[in-house]
Short mmCIF file of C-alpha atoms in Angstrom, two decimals:
data_model
loop_
_atom_site.label_atom_id
_atom_site.label_comp_id
_atom_site.label_asym_id
_atom_site.label_seq_id
_atom_site.Cartn_x
_atom_site.Cartn_y
_atom_site.Cartn_z
CA UNK A 109 130.98 16.01 248.02
CA UNK A 110 128.59 17.11 245.27
CA UNK A 111 128.52 20.87 245.82
CA UNK A 112 127.86 22.78 242.61
CA UNK A 113 126.53 19.65 240.90
CA UNK A 114 123.05 19.26 239.49
CA UNK A 115 121.06 16.06 239.33
CA UNK A 116 117.88 14.73 237.82
CA UNK A 117 116.32 11.74 239.55
CA UNK A 118 113.39 10.07 237.80
CA UNK A 119 110.63 8.56 239.89
CA UNK A 120 111.84 10.50 242.89
CA UNK A 121 108.60 11.09 244.76
CA UNK A 122 108.92 7.93 246.87
CA UNK A 123 110.84 4.77 247.58
CA UNK A 124 114.41 4.37 246.40
CA UNK A 125 114.17 7.42 244.13
CA UNK A 126 113.26 9.63 247.06
CA UNK A 127 116.14 8.26 249.13
CA UNK A 128 118.50 8.99 246.23
CA UNK A 129 117.20 12.54 245.74
CA UNK A 130 117.65 13.28 249.45
CA UNK A 131 121.11 11.74 249.60
CA UNK A 132 122.37 13.72 246.60
CA UNK A 133 120.91 16.89 248.11
CA UNK A 134 122.56 16.11 251.45
CA UNK A 135 125.88 16.08 249.58
CA UNK A 136 125.14 19.54 248.20
CA UNK A 137 123.68 18.77 244.77
CA UNK A 138 120.73 20.66 243.36
CA UNK A 139 118.08 18.10 242.52
CA UNK A 140 115.26 17.91 240.01
CA UNK A 141 112.60 15.59 241.39
CA UNK A 142 110.73 13.87 238.58
CA UNK A 143 107.36 12.30 239.23
CA UNK A 144 104.63 10.81 237.09
CA UNK A 145 101.50 10.91 239.25
CA UNK A 146 101.89 11.96 242.84
CA UNK A 147 102.59 15.68 242.88
CA UNK A 148 101.97 15.99 246.61
CA UNK A 149 104.64 13.40 247.42
CA UNK A 150 107.05 15.07 245.00
CA UNK A 151 106.47 18.41 246.71
CA UNK A 152 107.26 16.79 250.06
CA UNK A 153 110.62 15.65 248.68
CA UNK A 154 111.29 19.17 247.35
CA UNK A 155 110.44 20.61 250.77
CA UNK A 156 112.68 18.13 252.54
CA UNK A 157 115.54 19.08 250.24
CA UNK A 158 114.99 22.77 250.99
CA UNK A 159 115.19 21.94 254.69
CA UNK A 160 118.51 20.24 254.03
CA UNK A 161 119.69 23.58 252.65
CA UNK A 162 119.86 22.60 249.01
CA UNK A 163 117.80 23.55 246.01
CA UNK A 164 115.15 21.39 244.32
CA UNK A 165 112.43 21.56 241.70
CA UNK A 166 109.73 19.06 240.85
CA UNK A 167 108.92 18.10 237.28
CA UNK A 168 106.04 15.98 236.09
CA UNK A 169 106.93 13.75 233.16
CA UNK A 170 106.18 10.27 231.90
CA UNK A 171 109.62 8.88 231.10
CA UNK A 172 108.23 6.62 228.38
CA UNK A 173 107.09 9.63 226.33
CA UNK A 174 109.85 11.33 224.37
CA UNK A 175 108.11 14.72 224.29
CA UNK A 176 107.73 14.67 228.10
CA UNK A 177 111.36 13.72 228.54
CA UNK A 178 112.63 16.46 226.23
CA UNK A 179 110.54 19.05 228.03
CA UNK A 180 111.74 17.82 231.42
CA UNK A 181 115.41 18.04 230.50
CA UNK A 182 114.90 21.47 229.00
CA UNK A 183 113.34 22.61 232.27
CA UNK A 184 116.16 21.19 234.38
CA UNK A 185 118.86 22.81 232.27
CA UNK A 186 116.83 26.03 232.15
CA UNK A 187 116.56 26.12 235.94
CA UNK A 188 119.96 24.83 236.96
CA UNK A 189 122.10 25.81 233.96
CA UNK A 190 123.83 22.41 233.89
CA UNK A 191 122.98 18.76 234.30
CA UNK A 192 125.76 16.67 235.80
CA UNK A 193 124.02 13.60 237.15
CA UNK A 194 121.10 11.58 235.78
CA UNK A 195 119.64 8.83 237.91
CA UNK A 196 117.24 6.63 235.96
CA UNK A 197 115.16 5.26 238.74
CA UNK A 198 111.53 5.42 237.60
CA UNK A 199 110.01 1.98 237.46
CA UNK A 200 106.80 0.02 237.84
CA UNK A 201 105.84 -3.61 238.29
CA UNK A 202 102.97 -5.57 236.74
CA UNK A 203 103.71 -9.03 238.07
CA UNK A 204 102.04 -12.06 236.61
CA UNK A 205 102.93 -15.55 235.53
CA UNK A 206 104.15 -15.59 231.97
CA UNK A 207 101.21 -17.77 230.98
CA UNK A 208 98.79 -15.17 232.28
CA UNK A 209 100.73 -12.02 231.45
CA UNK A 210 98.86 -9.73 229.08
CA UNK A 211 100.64 -8.03 226.25
CA UNK A 212 99.83 -4.64 227.81
CA UNK A 213 101.40 -5.70 231.10
CA UNK A 214 104.57 -6.62 229.29
CA UNK A 215 104.63 -3.47 227.17
CA UNK A 216 103.91 -1.04 229.99
CA UNK A 217 106.75 -2.34 232.13
CA UNK A 218 109.19 -2.34 229.22
CA UNK A 219 108.10 1.17 228.23
CA UNK A 220 108.67 2.74 231.63
CA UNK A 221 111.52 0.62 232.97
CA UNK A 222 113.62 0.18 229.83
CA UNK A 223 112.54 2.62 227.14
CA UNK A 224 112.34 5.34 229.79
CA UNK A 225 116.02 4.82 230.58
CA UNK A 226 116.88 5.02 226.88
CA UNK A 227 114.90 8.22 226.36
CA UNK A 228 116.26 10.00 229.43
CA UNK A 229 119.82 8.94 228.64
CA UNK A 230 119.49 10.11 225.05
CA UNK A 231 117.95 13.32 226.28
CA UNK A 232 120.77 14.29 228.66
CA UNK A 233 123.62 13.17 226.44
CA UNK A 234 123.64 16.39 224.45
CA UNK A 235 124.04 18.52 227.56
CA UNK A 236 126.64 16.22 229.09
CA UNK A 237 128.65 16.06 225.87
CA UNK A 238 128.75 19.84 225.82
CA UNK A 239 129.91 19.86 229.42
CA UNK A 240 132.40 17.13 228.55
CA UNK A 241 131.45 15.33 231.72
CA UNK A 242 128.50 13.57 233.25
CA UNK A 243 127.33 10.67 235.32
CA UNK A 244 124.45 8.42 234.44
CA UNK A 245 123.34 5.94 237.05
CA UNK A 246 120.68 3.41 236.17
CA UNK A 247 118.71 1.62 238.83
CA UNK A 248 118.43 -1.97 237.65
CA UNK A 249 117.63 -4.92 239.89
CA UNK A 250 119.38 -8.12 240.87
CA UNK A 251 116.45 -10.05 239.37
CA UNK A 252 117.68 -8.71 236.02
CA UNK A 253 120.69 -10.94 236.63
CA UNK A 254 119.10 -13.88 238.43
CA UNK A 255 115.59 -14.01 236.94
CA UNK A 256 112.45 -14.22 239.04
CA UNK A 257 109.24 -16.17 238.48
CA UNK A 258 106.20 -13.96 237.99
CA UNK A 259 108.26 -11.03 236.77
CA UNK A 260 109.14 -11.87 233.18
CA UNK A 261 108.40 -8.31 232.07
CA UNK A 262 110.23 -6.62 234.93
CA UNK A 263 113.22 -8.94 234.68
CA UNK A 264 113.46 -8.49 230.91
CA UNK A 265 113.40 -4.72 231.38
CA UNK A 266 116.02 -4.75 234.14
CA UNK A 267 118.33 -7.11 232.24
CA UNK A 268 117.85 -4.70 229.33
CA UNK A 269 118.89 -1.79 231.53
CA UNK A 270 122.12 -3.59 232.43
CA UNK A 271 122.91 -4.12 228.73
CA UNK A 272 121.97 -0.54 227.91
CA UNK A 273 124.29 0.63 230.68
CA UNK A 274 127.23 -1.22 229.13
CA UNK A 275 126.59 0.02 225.60
CA UNK A 276 126.09 3.59 226.73
CA UNK A 277 129.23 3.41 228.86
CA UNK A 278 131.27 2.33 225.85
CA UNK A 279 129.77 4.95 223.54
CA UNK A 280 130.22 7.87 225.90
CA UNK A 281 133.46 7.03 227.70
CA UNK A 282 135.51 9.16 225.31
CA UNK A 283 133.42 12.16 226.36
CA UNK A 284 134.02 11.59 230.05
CA UNK A 285 130.45 10.49 230.66
CA UNK A 286 130.43 7.55 233.04
CA UNK A 287 127.49 5.18 233.04
CA UNK A 288 126.86 2.58 235.72
CA UNK A 289 124.01 0.59 237.12
CA UNK A 290 123.03 -0.17 240.68
CA UNK A 291 121.09 -3.38 241.15
CA UNK A 292 119.13 -3.38 244.39
CA UNK A 293 117.95 -6.62 245.89
CA UNK A 294 115.07 -6.74 248.31
CA UNK A 295 114.57 -3.17 249.51
CA UNK A 296 111.68 -2.21 251.77
CA UNK A 297 109.53 0.15 249.63
CA UNK A 298 105.95 0.48 248.40
CA UNK A 299 106.90 -1.82 245.54
CA UNK A 300 108.00 -4.66 247.80
CA UNK A 301 105.02 -4.02 250.11
CA UNK A 302 102.89 -5.57 247.39
CA UNK A 303 104.54 -8.95 247.89
CA UNK A 304 102.79 -11.55 250.02
CA UNK A 305 104.20 -12.63 253.39
CA UNK A 306 105.06 -15.95 251.84
CA UNK A 307 107.03 -14.29 249.05
CA UNK A 308 108.83 -12.07 251.57
CA UNK A 309 109.83 -14.99 253.79
CA UNK A 310 111.01 -16.86 250.74
CA UNK A 311 113.18 -13.94 249.74
CA UNK A 312 114.66 -13.42 253.19
CA UNK A 313 115.82 -17.03 253.09
CA UNK A 314 117.84 -16.19 250.00
CA UNK A 315 119.61 -13.20 251.52
CA UNK A 316 122.88 -14.03 253.31
CA UNK A 317 122.57 -10.87 255.41
CA UNK A 318 119.04 -12.04 256.41
CA UNK A 319 117.39 -8.64 256.24
CA UNK A 320 115.77 -6.22 253.87
CA UNK A 321 117.79 -3.38 252.46
CA UNK A 322 116.81 0.26 252.88
CA UNK A 323 116.48 2.94 250.25
CA UNK A 324 119.46 4.68 251.87
CA UNK A 325 121.66 1.64 251.21
CA UNK A 326 121.05 2.10 247.49
CA UNK A 327 121.25 5.89 247.68
CA UNK A 328 124.72 5.82 249.20
CA UNK A 329 126.10 3.73 246.35
CA UNK A 330 124.49 6.10 243.86
CA UNK A 331 126.10 9.01 245.69
CA UNK A 332 129.48 7.26 245.42
CA UNK A 333 129.05 6.60 241.71
CA UNK A 334 128.05 10.24 241.19
CA UNK A 335 131.13 11.51 243.02
CA UNK A 336 134.73 12.15 242.02
CA UNK A 337 135.68 9.02 243.94
CA UNK A 338 134.21 6.90 241.13
CA UNK A 339 136.24 8.51 238.33
CA UNK A 340 137.57 5.20 237.03
CA UNK A 341 134.37 3.15 237.10
CA UNK A 342 132.10 2.79 234.08
CA UNK A 343 129.84 0.14 232.59
CA UNK A 344 129.47 -1.70 235.88
CA UNK A 345 126.49 -3.05 237.72
CA UNK A 346 126.87 -2.89 241.49
CA UNK A 347 124.64 -5.17 243.53
CA UNK A 348 123.19 -3.75 246.72
CA UNK A 349 121.40 -6.85 247.89
CA UNK A 350 122.83 -8.26 251.10
CA UNK A 351 124.60 -10.91 249.05
CA UNK A 352 121.43 -12.28 247.46
CA UNK A 353 122.86 -12.64 243.96
CA UNK A 354 126.57 -13.28 243.51
CA UNK B 155 127.37 31.40 200.87
CA UNK B 156 130.97 31.88 201.82
CA UNK B 157 129.93 33.09 205.23
CA UNK B 158 128.28 29.78 206.15
CA UNK B 159 131.34 27.89 204.99
CA UNK B 160 133.63 30.05 207.11
CA UNK B 161 131.49 29.54 210.21
CA UNK B 162 131.27 25.79 209.64
CA UNK B 163 134.99 25.64 208.99
CA UNK B 164 135.81 27.37 212.25
CA UNK B 165 133.72 24.88 214.22
CA UNK B 166 135.26 21.94 212.38
CA UNK B 167 138.78 23.16 213.08
CA UNK B 168 138.01 23.71 216.78
CA UNK B 169 136.16 20.48 217.26
CA UNK B 170 138.30 18.07 215.26
CA UNK B 171 141.61 19.81 215.78
CA UNK B 172 142.56 19.68 212.10
CA UNK B 173 144.58 22.00 209.86
CA UNK B 174 142.65 24.74 208.17
CA UNK B 175 143.83 23.70 204.69
CA UNK B 176 142.19 20.29 205.09
CA UNK B 177 138.74 21.74 205.62
CA UNK B 178 137.38 22.05 202.09
CA UNK B 179 133.81 21.72 200.85
CA UNK B 180 134.67 18.24 199.56
CA UNK B 181 136.33 17.00 202.74
CA UNK B 182 134.61 13.98 204.28
CA UNK B 183 134.35 14.18 208.06
CA UNK B 184 135.14 10.54 208.58
CA UNK B 185 137.62 9.85 205.79
CA UNK B 186 139.51 13.12 205.42
CA UNK B 187 139.10 14.74 208.81
CA UNK B 188 139.38 11.60 210.92
CA UNK B 189 136.17 12.16 212.83
CA UNK B 190 134.50 9.19 214.49
CA UNK B 191 130.72 8.87 214.48
CA UNK B 192 130.40 10.53 217.89
CA UNK B 193 132.49 13.48 216.64
CA UNK B 194 130.03 13.95 213.80
CA UNK B 195 127.08 13.90 216.23
CA UNK B 196 128.82 16.52 218.35
CA UNK B 197 129.64 18.60 215.32
CA UNK B 198 126.02 18.60 214.24
CA UNK B 199 125.03 19.68 217.75
CA UNK B 200 127.43 22.60 217.58
CA UNK B 201 126.18 23.57 214.15
CA UNK B 202 122.65 23.58 215.52
CA UNK B 203 123.74 26.00 218.24
CA UNK B 204 125.81 28.16 215.91
CA UNK B 205 123.04 28.51 213.34
CA UNK B 206 120.18 28.37 215.83
CA UNK B 207 118.39 25.55 214.05
CA UNK B 208 117.40 21.96 214.57
CA UNK B 209 118.83 19.28 212.34
CA UNK B 210 116.75 16.10 212.48
CA UNK B 211 118.45 12.75 212.96
CA UNK B 212 117.45 11.76 209.42
CA UNK B 213 119.08 14.85 207.94
CA UNK B 214 122.10 14.57 210.21
CA UNK B 215 122.77 11.07 208.93
CA UNK B 216 123.07 12.41 205.39
CA UNK B 217 125.79 14.86 206.32
CA UNK B 218 129.08 13.27 205.30
CA UNK B 219 131.16 16.14 204.01
CA UNK B 220 131.74 19.75 205.02
CA UNK B 221 129.86 20.71 201.86
CA UNK B 222 126.85 18.61 202.88
CA UNK B 223 126.64 20.57 206.12
CA UNK B 224 127.08 23.95 204.44
CA UNK B 225 124.51 23.17 201.74
CA UNK B 226 122.00 21.85 204.24
CA UNK B 227 122.32 24.94 206.43
CA UNK B 228 121.99 27.24 203.41
CA UNK B 229 118.92 25.38 202.18
CA UNK B 230 117.18 26.01 205.50
CA UNK B 231 118.15 29.61 206.08
#
């Protein structure tokens, strides 16, 4: 499905990003696995991709730093020759009640989760414009649509990503670069592990399908949006959330 | 330098699909050559490749005519 394509997945050493990197590789894409801190985990993903019979490289970069991002994209294009698919997945949480949220907690989350998407998108646009094709898939979150107490920073960033997706889609449509967002709901990852049992139960009550999602559920939608089957879709946000937010 | 102009002109003709006679030093990309803002960004990118140079966003914003591009390139090289 994606043979001959090349992809860069940010924050791909674990969680949803890892699932996406593996899924794209399974479809034949060469994958650049970006990570910020955990090189060992990133190497594991690279090794798994090799076992799947595809090609992968790992690249350390902080997506909120423009110099890092430029260097990363240069490396990907240098290694693979092209860059067809960007998946902006890297994200962090610093949950706190608004009243208690420190300015740094707000800024850090906005920097990685929103500015990072801007910088990576800007960075790949040149290459994709030259190729006259490209797919950008941003991992947002359904809380960016619904809001969530204790996550003012995260929600603001994710709502920002959805708006950024729409603007970018409109700007780049004439160059055959399609930009969409995937908004996961409650997916079982390290990030959701941090929630208390009480929070988890509360969330399950809100999910019509009454279960957590898996990274693969998100990865398969990303794979679809990256494929030729999604040629006529741009600027959209697709919820993968068991019906949690409609 | 006539050479720079000729190289710029060739890229402009290819990129914007305009008649050669329209591409003069005075021609404005947006007004005379019907380029939209994204076309101009792309054009600047191609000029960077052609002349193996980097044009900063600040400088790129000042480029409105073919002559602006030619003069800027000549001033650097």
